[in-house]
Amino acid sequence: MAKAVVILSGGLDSATCMGIARAAGYELCPVTFDYGQRHRVELESAKKVAAFYGVKDHRIVSIDFLRQIGGSALTDESIDVPTEGVSREIPVTYVPGRNLLFLAIAASYAEVIGAEAIYIGVNALDYSGYPDCRPEFIEGVEHVLRIGTKAGVEGRPIRIETPLLHWTKGEIVRKGLELGVPYELTTSCYQGGEVACGECDSCRLRLKGFAEAGAKDPIPYRPGFND
């Protein structure tokens, strides 16, 4: 069975990628990154999603240098997570270099285990304006992998699969429900509490997706949200 590395955060999008990669017939090789994120609860969610899919080897990689340098509301507790609503400006929840590091490490792993693809749940339609979630970024990284890895130079380039790139959140949720993705095991809230806040960008986009899909989000929210 061909292998695919899945960058698994424990959130809605990455769990949907797990379902899509499994439906495509891949052996799932998920990698989760502990980068000192405020919402560390997502690490436990990632473990639960990996267990749901019965993966043989779920790697959790520490890159806490991102917390050491800060610069993001997700890695610096002195910066508040915005709750005013989603805008098209790059928000303070952007983590400098995060997806670039994720893909570089995932590519190293993929090359060693002979995986032919990396799945990442980036989205350029319903998203928070992050520059590392755009098609141009993915195309650039794929080019680097073709010219800068042994697999690429030998004619076996590692593909970066971005099935959610041009989908709305509603389309993502509908596909996940169709595939039986265990959304009840996932988390998306940037605040990292026991229940989702319903106000941060990630919560707003998640709730938007379930509403568009005509479904109820199965995770708990603070009173007044997702009622």
CSV table of C-alpha atoms in Angstrom, one decimal:
chain,number,residue,atom,x,y,z
A,1,MET,CA,0.0,0.0,0.0
A,2,ALA,CA,1.3,3.4,-0.9
A,3,LYS,CA,2.1,5.7,2.0
A,4,ALA,CA,1.0,9.3,2.6
A,5,VAL,CA,2.2,11.6,5.3
A,6,VAL,CA,-0.7,13.6,6.7
A,7,ILE,CA,0.0,16.8,8.7
A,8,LEU,CA,-2.5,16.2,11.5
A,9,SER,CA,-3.2,19.2,13.8
A,10,GLY,CA,-6.2,17.7,15.4
A,11,GLY,CA,-8.5,20.2,13.8
A,12,LEU,CA,-11.3,20.0,11.3
A,13,ASP,CA,-9.3,20.5,8.1
A,14,SER,CA,-6.5,18.1,8.9
A,15,ALA,CA,-8.9,15.4,10.1
A,16,THR,CA,-10.8,15.8,6.8
A,17,CYS,CA,-7.5,15.3,5.0
A,18,MET,CA,-7.0,12.1,6.9
A,19,GLY,CA,-10.4,10.9,5.7
A,20,ILE,CA,-9.6,11.9,2.1
A,21,ALA,CA,-6.2,10.2,2.2
A,22,ARG,CA,-7.7,7.0,3.6
A,23,ALA,CA,-10.4,7.0,0.9
A,24,ALA,CA,-7.7,7.4,-1.7
A,25,GLY,CA,-6.2,4.1,-0.5
A,26,TYR,CA,-3.1,5.4,1.3
A,27,GLU,CA,-1.5,4.0,4.4
A,28,LEU,CA,-1.7,6.9,6.7
A,29,CYS,CA,1.5,8.3,8.3
A,30,PRO,CA,0.4,11.3,10.4
A,31,VAL,CA,2.7,13.9,11.8
A,32,THR,CA,1.6,16.3,14.5
A,33,PHE,CA,3.7,19.3,15.6
A,34,ASP,CA,4.1,20.5,19.1
A,35,TYR,CA,5.2,24.1,18.6
A,36,GLY,CA,4.3,25.4,22.0
A,37,GLN,CA,0.9,26.5,20.8
A,38,ARG,CA,-1.6,28.1,23.1
A,39,HIS,CA,-4.3,25.6,22.1
A,40,ARG,CA,-2.3,22.5,23.2
A,41,VAL,CA,-5.5,20.6,23.5
A,42,GLU,CA,-5.2,20.0,19.8
A,43,LEU,CA,-2.4,17.5,20.4
A,44,GLU,CA,-4.7,15.2,22.3
A,45,SER,CA,-7.3,15.6,19.6
A,46,ALA,CA,-4.7,14.6,17.0
A,47,LYS,CA,-3.9,11.5,19.0
A,48,LYS,CA,-7.6,10.5,19.1
A,49,VAL,CA,-8.1,11.1,15.4
A,50,ALA,CA,-5.0,9.0,14.6
A,51,ALA,CA,-6.3,6.2,16.9
A,52,PHE,CA,-9.7,6.3,15.2
A,53,TYR,CA,-8.0,5.6,11.9
A,54,GLY,CA,-5.9,2.8,13.4
A,55,VAL,CA,-2.5,4.3,12.2
A,56,LYS,CA,0.6,2.2,12.9
A,57,ASP,CA,2.9,5.1,13.6
A,58,HIS,CA,1.8,8.6,14.7
A,59,ARG,CA,4.7,11.0,15.0
A,60,ILE,CA,4.6,14.0,17.4
A,61,VAL,CA,7.4,16.4,16.6
A,62,SER,CA,8.6,19.2,18.9
A,63,ILE,CA,9.5,22.5,17.4
A,64,ASP,CA,9.1,24.7,20.4
A,65,PHE,CA,11.5,27.2,18.9
A,66,LEU,CA,8.3,28.8,17.5
A,67,ARG,CA,7.2,29.5,21.0
A,68,GLN,CA,10.6,30.8,22.0
A,69,ILE,CA,10.6,33.4,19.3
A,70,GLY,CA,6.9,34.2,19.7
A,71,GLY,CA,5.4,36.8,17.3
A,72,SER,CA,2.0,35.2,17.2
A,73,ALA,CA,-1.1,35.1,19.5
A,74,LEU,CA,-0.8,31.3,19.3
A,75,THR,CA,2.7,31.2,20.7
A,76,ASP,CA,2.9,34.3,22.9
A,77,GLU,CA,0.5,34.5,25.8
A,78,SER,CA,1.0,38.3,26.0
A,79,ILE,CA,-0.8,38.7,22.6
A,80,ASP,CA,-4.6,38.3,22.8
A,81,VAL,CA,-6.4,36.0,20.3
A,82,PRO,CA,-8.7,38.3,18.3
A,83,THR,CA,-12.4,37.8,18.6
A,84,GLU,CA,-13.7,40.7,16.5
A,85,GLY,CA,-14.5,38.5,13.4
A,86,VAL,CA,-12.6,37.2,10.4
A,87,SER,CA,-10.9,39.8,8.2
A,88,ARG,CA,-8.8,39.5,5.1
A,89,GLU,CA,-5.8,41.1,6.7
A,90,ILE,CA,-3.1,38.8,8.1
A,91,PRO,CA,-4.2,38.3,11.7
A,92,VAL,CA,-1.9,38.1,14.8
A,93,THR,CA,-2.7,34.3,14.9
A,94,TYR,CA,-0.4,33.9,11.9
A,95,VAL,CA,2.6,31.9,13.1
A,96,PRO,CA,5.7,32.9,11.1
A,97,GLY,CA,7.2,30.1,9.1
A,98,ARG,CA,4.8,27.4,10.6
A,99,ASN,CA,3.6,25.7,7.4
A,100,LEU,CA,7.1,26.0,5.8
A,101,LEU,CA,8.6,24.2,8.7
A,102,PHE,CA,5.8,21.6,8.8
A,103,LEU,CA,6.2,20.8,5.1
A,104,ALA,CA,10.0,20.6,5.3
A,105,ILE,CA,9.9,18.2,8.2
A,106,ALA,CA,7.0,16.2,6.7
A,107,ALA,CA,9.1,16.0,3.4
A,108,SER,CA,12.1,14.6,5.3
A,109,TYR,CA,9.9,12.0,6.9
A,110,ALA,CA,8.2,11.2,3.6
A,111,GLU,CA,11.5,10.7,1.8
A,112,VAL,CA,12.8,8.3,4.5
A,113,ILE,CA,9.7,6.1,4.6
A,114,GLY,CA,9.1,6.2,0.9
A,115,ALA,CA,5.8,8.1,1.0
A,116,GLU,CA,4.7,9.5,-2.3
A,117,ALA,CA,2.5,12.3,-1.0
A,118,ILE,CA,2.1,14.8,1.9
A,119,TYR,CA,-1.5,15.9,2.7
A,120,ILE,CA,-2.0,19.3,4.3
A,121,GLY,CA,-5.3,21.0,5.1
A,122,VAL,CA,-4.5,24.5,3.8
A,123,ASN,CA,-7.5,26.5,2.5
A,124,ALA,CA,-7.4,29.6,0.4
A,125,LEU,CA,-11.1,30.4,0.3
A,126,ASP,CA,-12.6,30.3,3.8
A,127,TYR,CA,-9.5,31.1,5.8
A,128,SER,CA,-7.9,33.8,8.0
A,129,GLY,CA,-5.6,35.3,5.4
A,130,TYR,CA,-2.4,33.4,6.2
A,131,PRO,CA,0.2,33.7,3.4
A,132,ASP,CA,1.3,30.1,3.8
A,133,CYS,CA,-2.2,28.8,2.9
A,134,ARG,CA,-2.2,30.1,-0.7
A,135,PRO,CA,-1.6,28.2,-3.9
A,136,GLU,CA,1.5,30.2,-4.7
A,137,PHE,CA,3.1,29.0,-1.4
A,138,ILE,CA,2.3,25.3,-2.1
A,139,GLU,CA,3.6,25.5,-5.7
A,140,GLY,CA,6.8,27.1,-4.4
A,141,VAL,CA,7.4,24.4,-1.8
A,142,GLU,CA,6.7,21.6,-4.3
A,143,HIS,CA,9.3,23.2,-6.6
A,144,VAL,CA,11.8,23.2,-3.8
A,145,LEU,CA,11.1,19.5,-3.1
A,146,ARG,CA,11.6,18.6,-6.7
A,147,ILE,CA,15.0,20.2,-6.9
A,148,GLY,CA,16.2,19.8,-3.3
A,149,THR,CA,15.5,16.2,-2.4
A,150,LYS,CA,17.0,12.9,-3.5
A,151,ALA,CA,13.6,11.6,-4.4
A,152,GLY,CA,12.9,14.7,-6.5
A,153,VAL,CA,16.2,14.6,-8.3
A,154,GLU,CA,15.8,10.9,-9.0
A,155,GLY,CA,12.4,11.4,-10.6
A,156,ARG,CA,10.2,10.5,-7.7
A,157,PRO,CA,9.1,13.9,-6.5
A,158,ILE,CA,7.0,14.0,-3.3
A,159,ARG,CA,3.6,15.5,-4.1
A,160,ILE,CA,1.9,18.0,-1.8
A,161,GLU,CA,-1.8,17.2,-1.8
A,162,THR,CA,-4.1,20.1,-0.8
A,163,PRO,CA,-7.6,18.7,-1.4
A,164,LEU,CA,-9.3,21.5,0.6
A,165,LEU,CA,-7.4,24.4,-1.1
A,166,HIS,CA,-10.4,25.8,-3.0
A,167,TRP,CA,-13.3,24.5,-1.0
A,168,THR,CA,-15.6,26.5,1.3
A,169,LYS,CA,-15.9,25.4,4.9
A,170,GLY,CA,-19.3,24.0,4.1
A,171,GLU,CA,-17.9,21.9,1.3
A,172,ILE,CA,-15.1,20.6,3.6
A,173,VAL,CA,-17.6,19.6,6.3
A,174,ARG,CA,-20.0,18.0,3.8
A,175,LYS,CA,-17.1,15.9,2.4
A,176,GLY,CA,-15.9,14.9,5.9
A,177,LEU,CA,-19.4,13.9,7.0
A,178,GLU,CA,-19.7,11.8,3.8
A,179,LEU,CA,-16.4,10.0,4.7
A,180,GLY,CA,-17.3,9.5,8.3
A,181,VAL,CA,-14.6,11.8,9.7
A,182,PRO,CA,-14.8,11.9,13.5
A,183,TYR,CA,-15.4,15.6,14.0
A,184,GLU,CA,-16.4,14.9,17.6
A,185,LEU,CA,-12.8,14.1,18.3
A,186,THR,CA,-11.4,17.3,16.8
A,187,THR,CA,-10.9,20.8,18.1
A,188,SER,CA,-10.4,24.1,16.4
A,189,CYS,CA,-10.6,26.9,19.0
A,190,TYR,CA,-7.5,29.0,19.3
A,191,GLN,CA,-8.1,29.7,23.0
A,192,GLY,CA,-7.5,26.1,23.9
A,193,GLY,CA,-10.1,25.8,26.6
A,194,GLU,CA,-12.2,22.8,27.6
A,195,VAL,CA,-15.0,24.1,25.4
A,196,ALA,CA,-14.7,26.2,22.2
A,197,CYS,CA,-15.0,30.0,22.6
A,198,GLY,CA,-17.1,30.5,19.4
A,199,GLU,CA,-15.5,33.9,18.9
A,200,CYS,CA,-12.0,33.4,17.5
A,201,ASP,CA,-11.5,33.2,13.7
A,202,SER,CA,-11.1,29.4,13.8
A,203,CYS,CA,-14.3,28.9,15.7
A,204,ARG,CA,-16.2,31.3,13.5
A,205,LEU,CA,-15.1,29.5,10.3
A,206,ARG,CA,-15.8,26.1,11.8
A,207,LEU,CA,-19.3,27.1,12.8
A,208,LYS,CA,-19.8,28.7,9.4
A,209,GLY,CA,-18.9,25.4,7.8
A,210,PHE,CA,-21.3,23.3,9.8
A,211,ALA,CA,-24.1,25.8,9.2
A,212,GLU,CA,-23.5,25.7,5.5
A,213,ALA,CA,-23.5,21.9,5.5
A,214,GLY,CA,-26.8,21.9,7.4
A,215,ALA,CA,-25.2,20.0,10.3
A,216,LYS,CA,-24.6,20.6,14.0
A,217,ASP,CA,-21.0,20.8,15.2
A,218,PRO,CA,-20.6,17.9,17.7
A,219,ILE,CA,-18.0,19.6,19.9
A,220,PRO,CA,-19.0,21.7,23.0
A,221,TYR,CA,-19.0,25.5,22.9
A,222,ARG,CA,-19.5,28.2,25.5
A,223,PRO,CA,-23.2,29.0,26.2
A,224,GLY,CA,-24.7,31.1,23.4
A,225,PHE,CA,-22.7,29.6,20.6
A,226,ASN,CA,-23.7,26.6,18.4
A,227,ASP,CA,-27.2,26.5,20.1
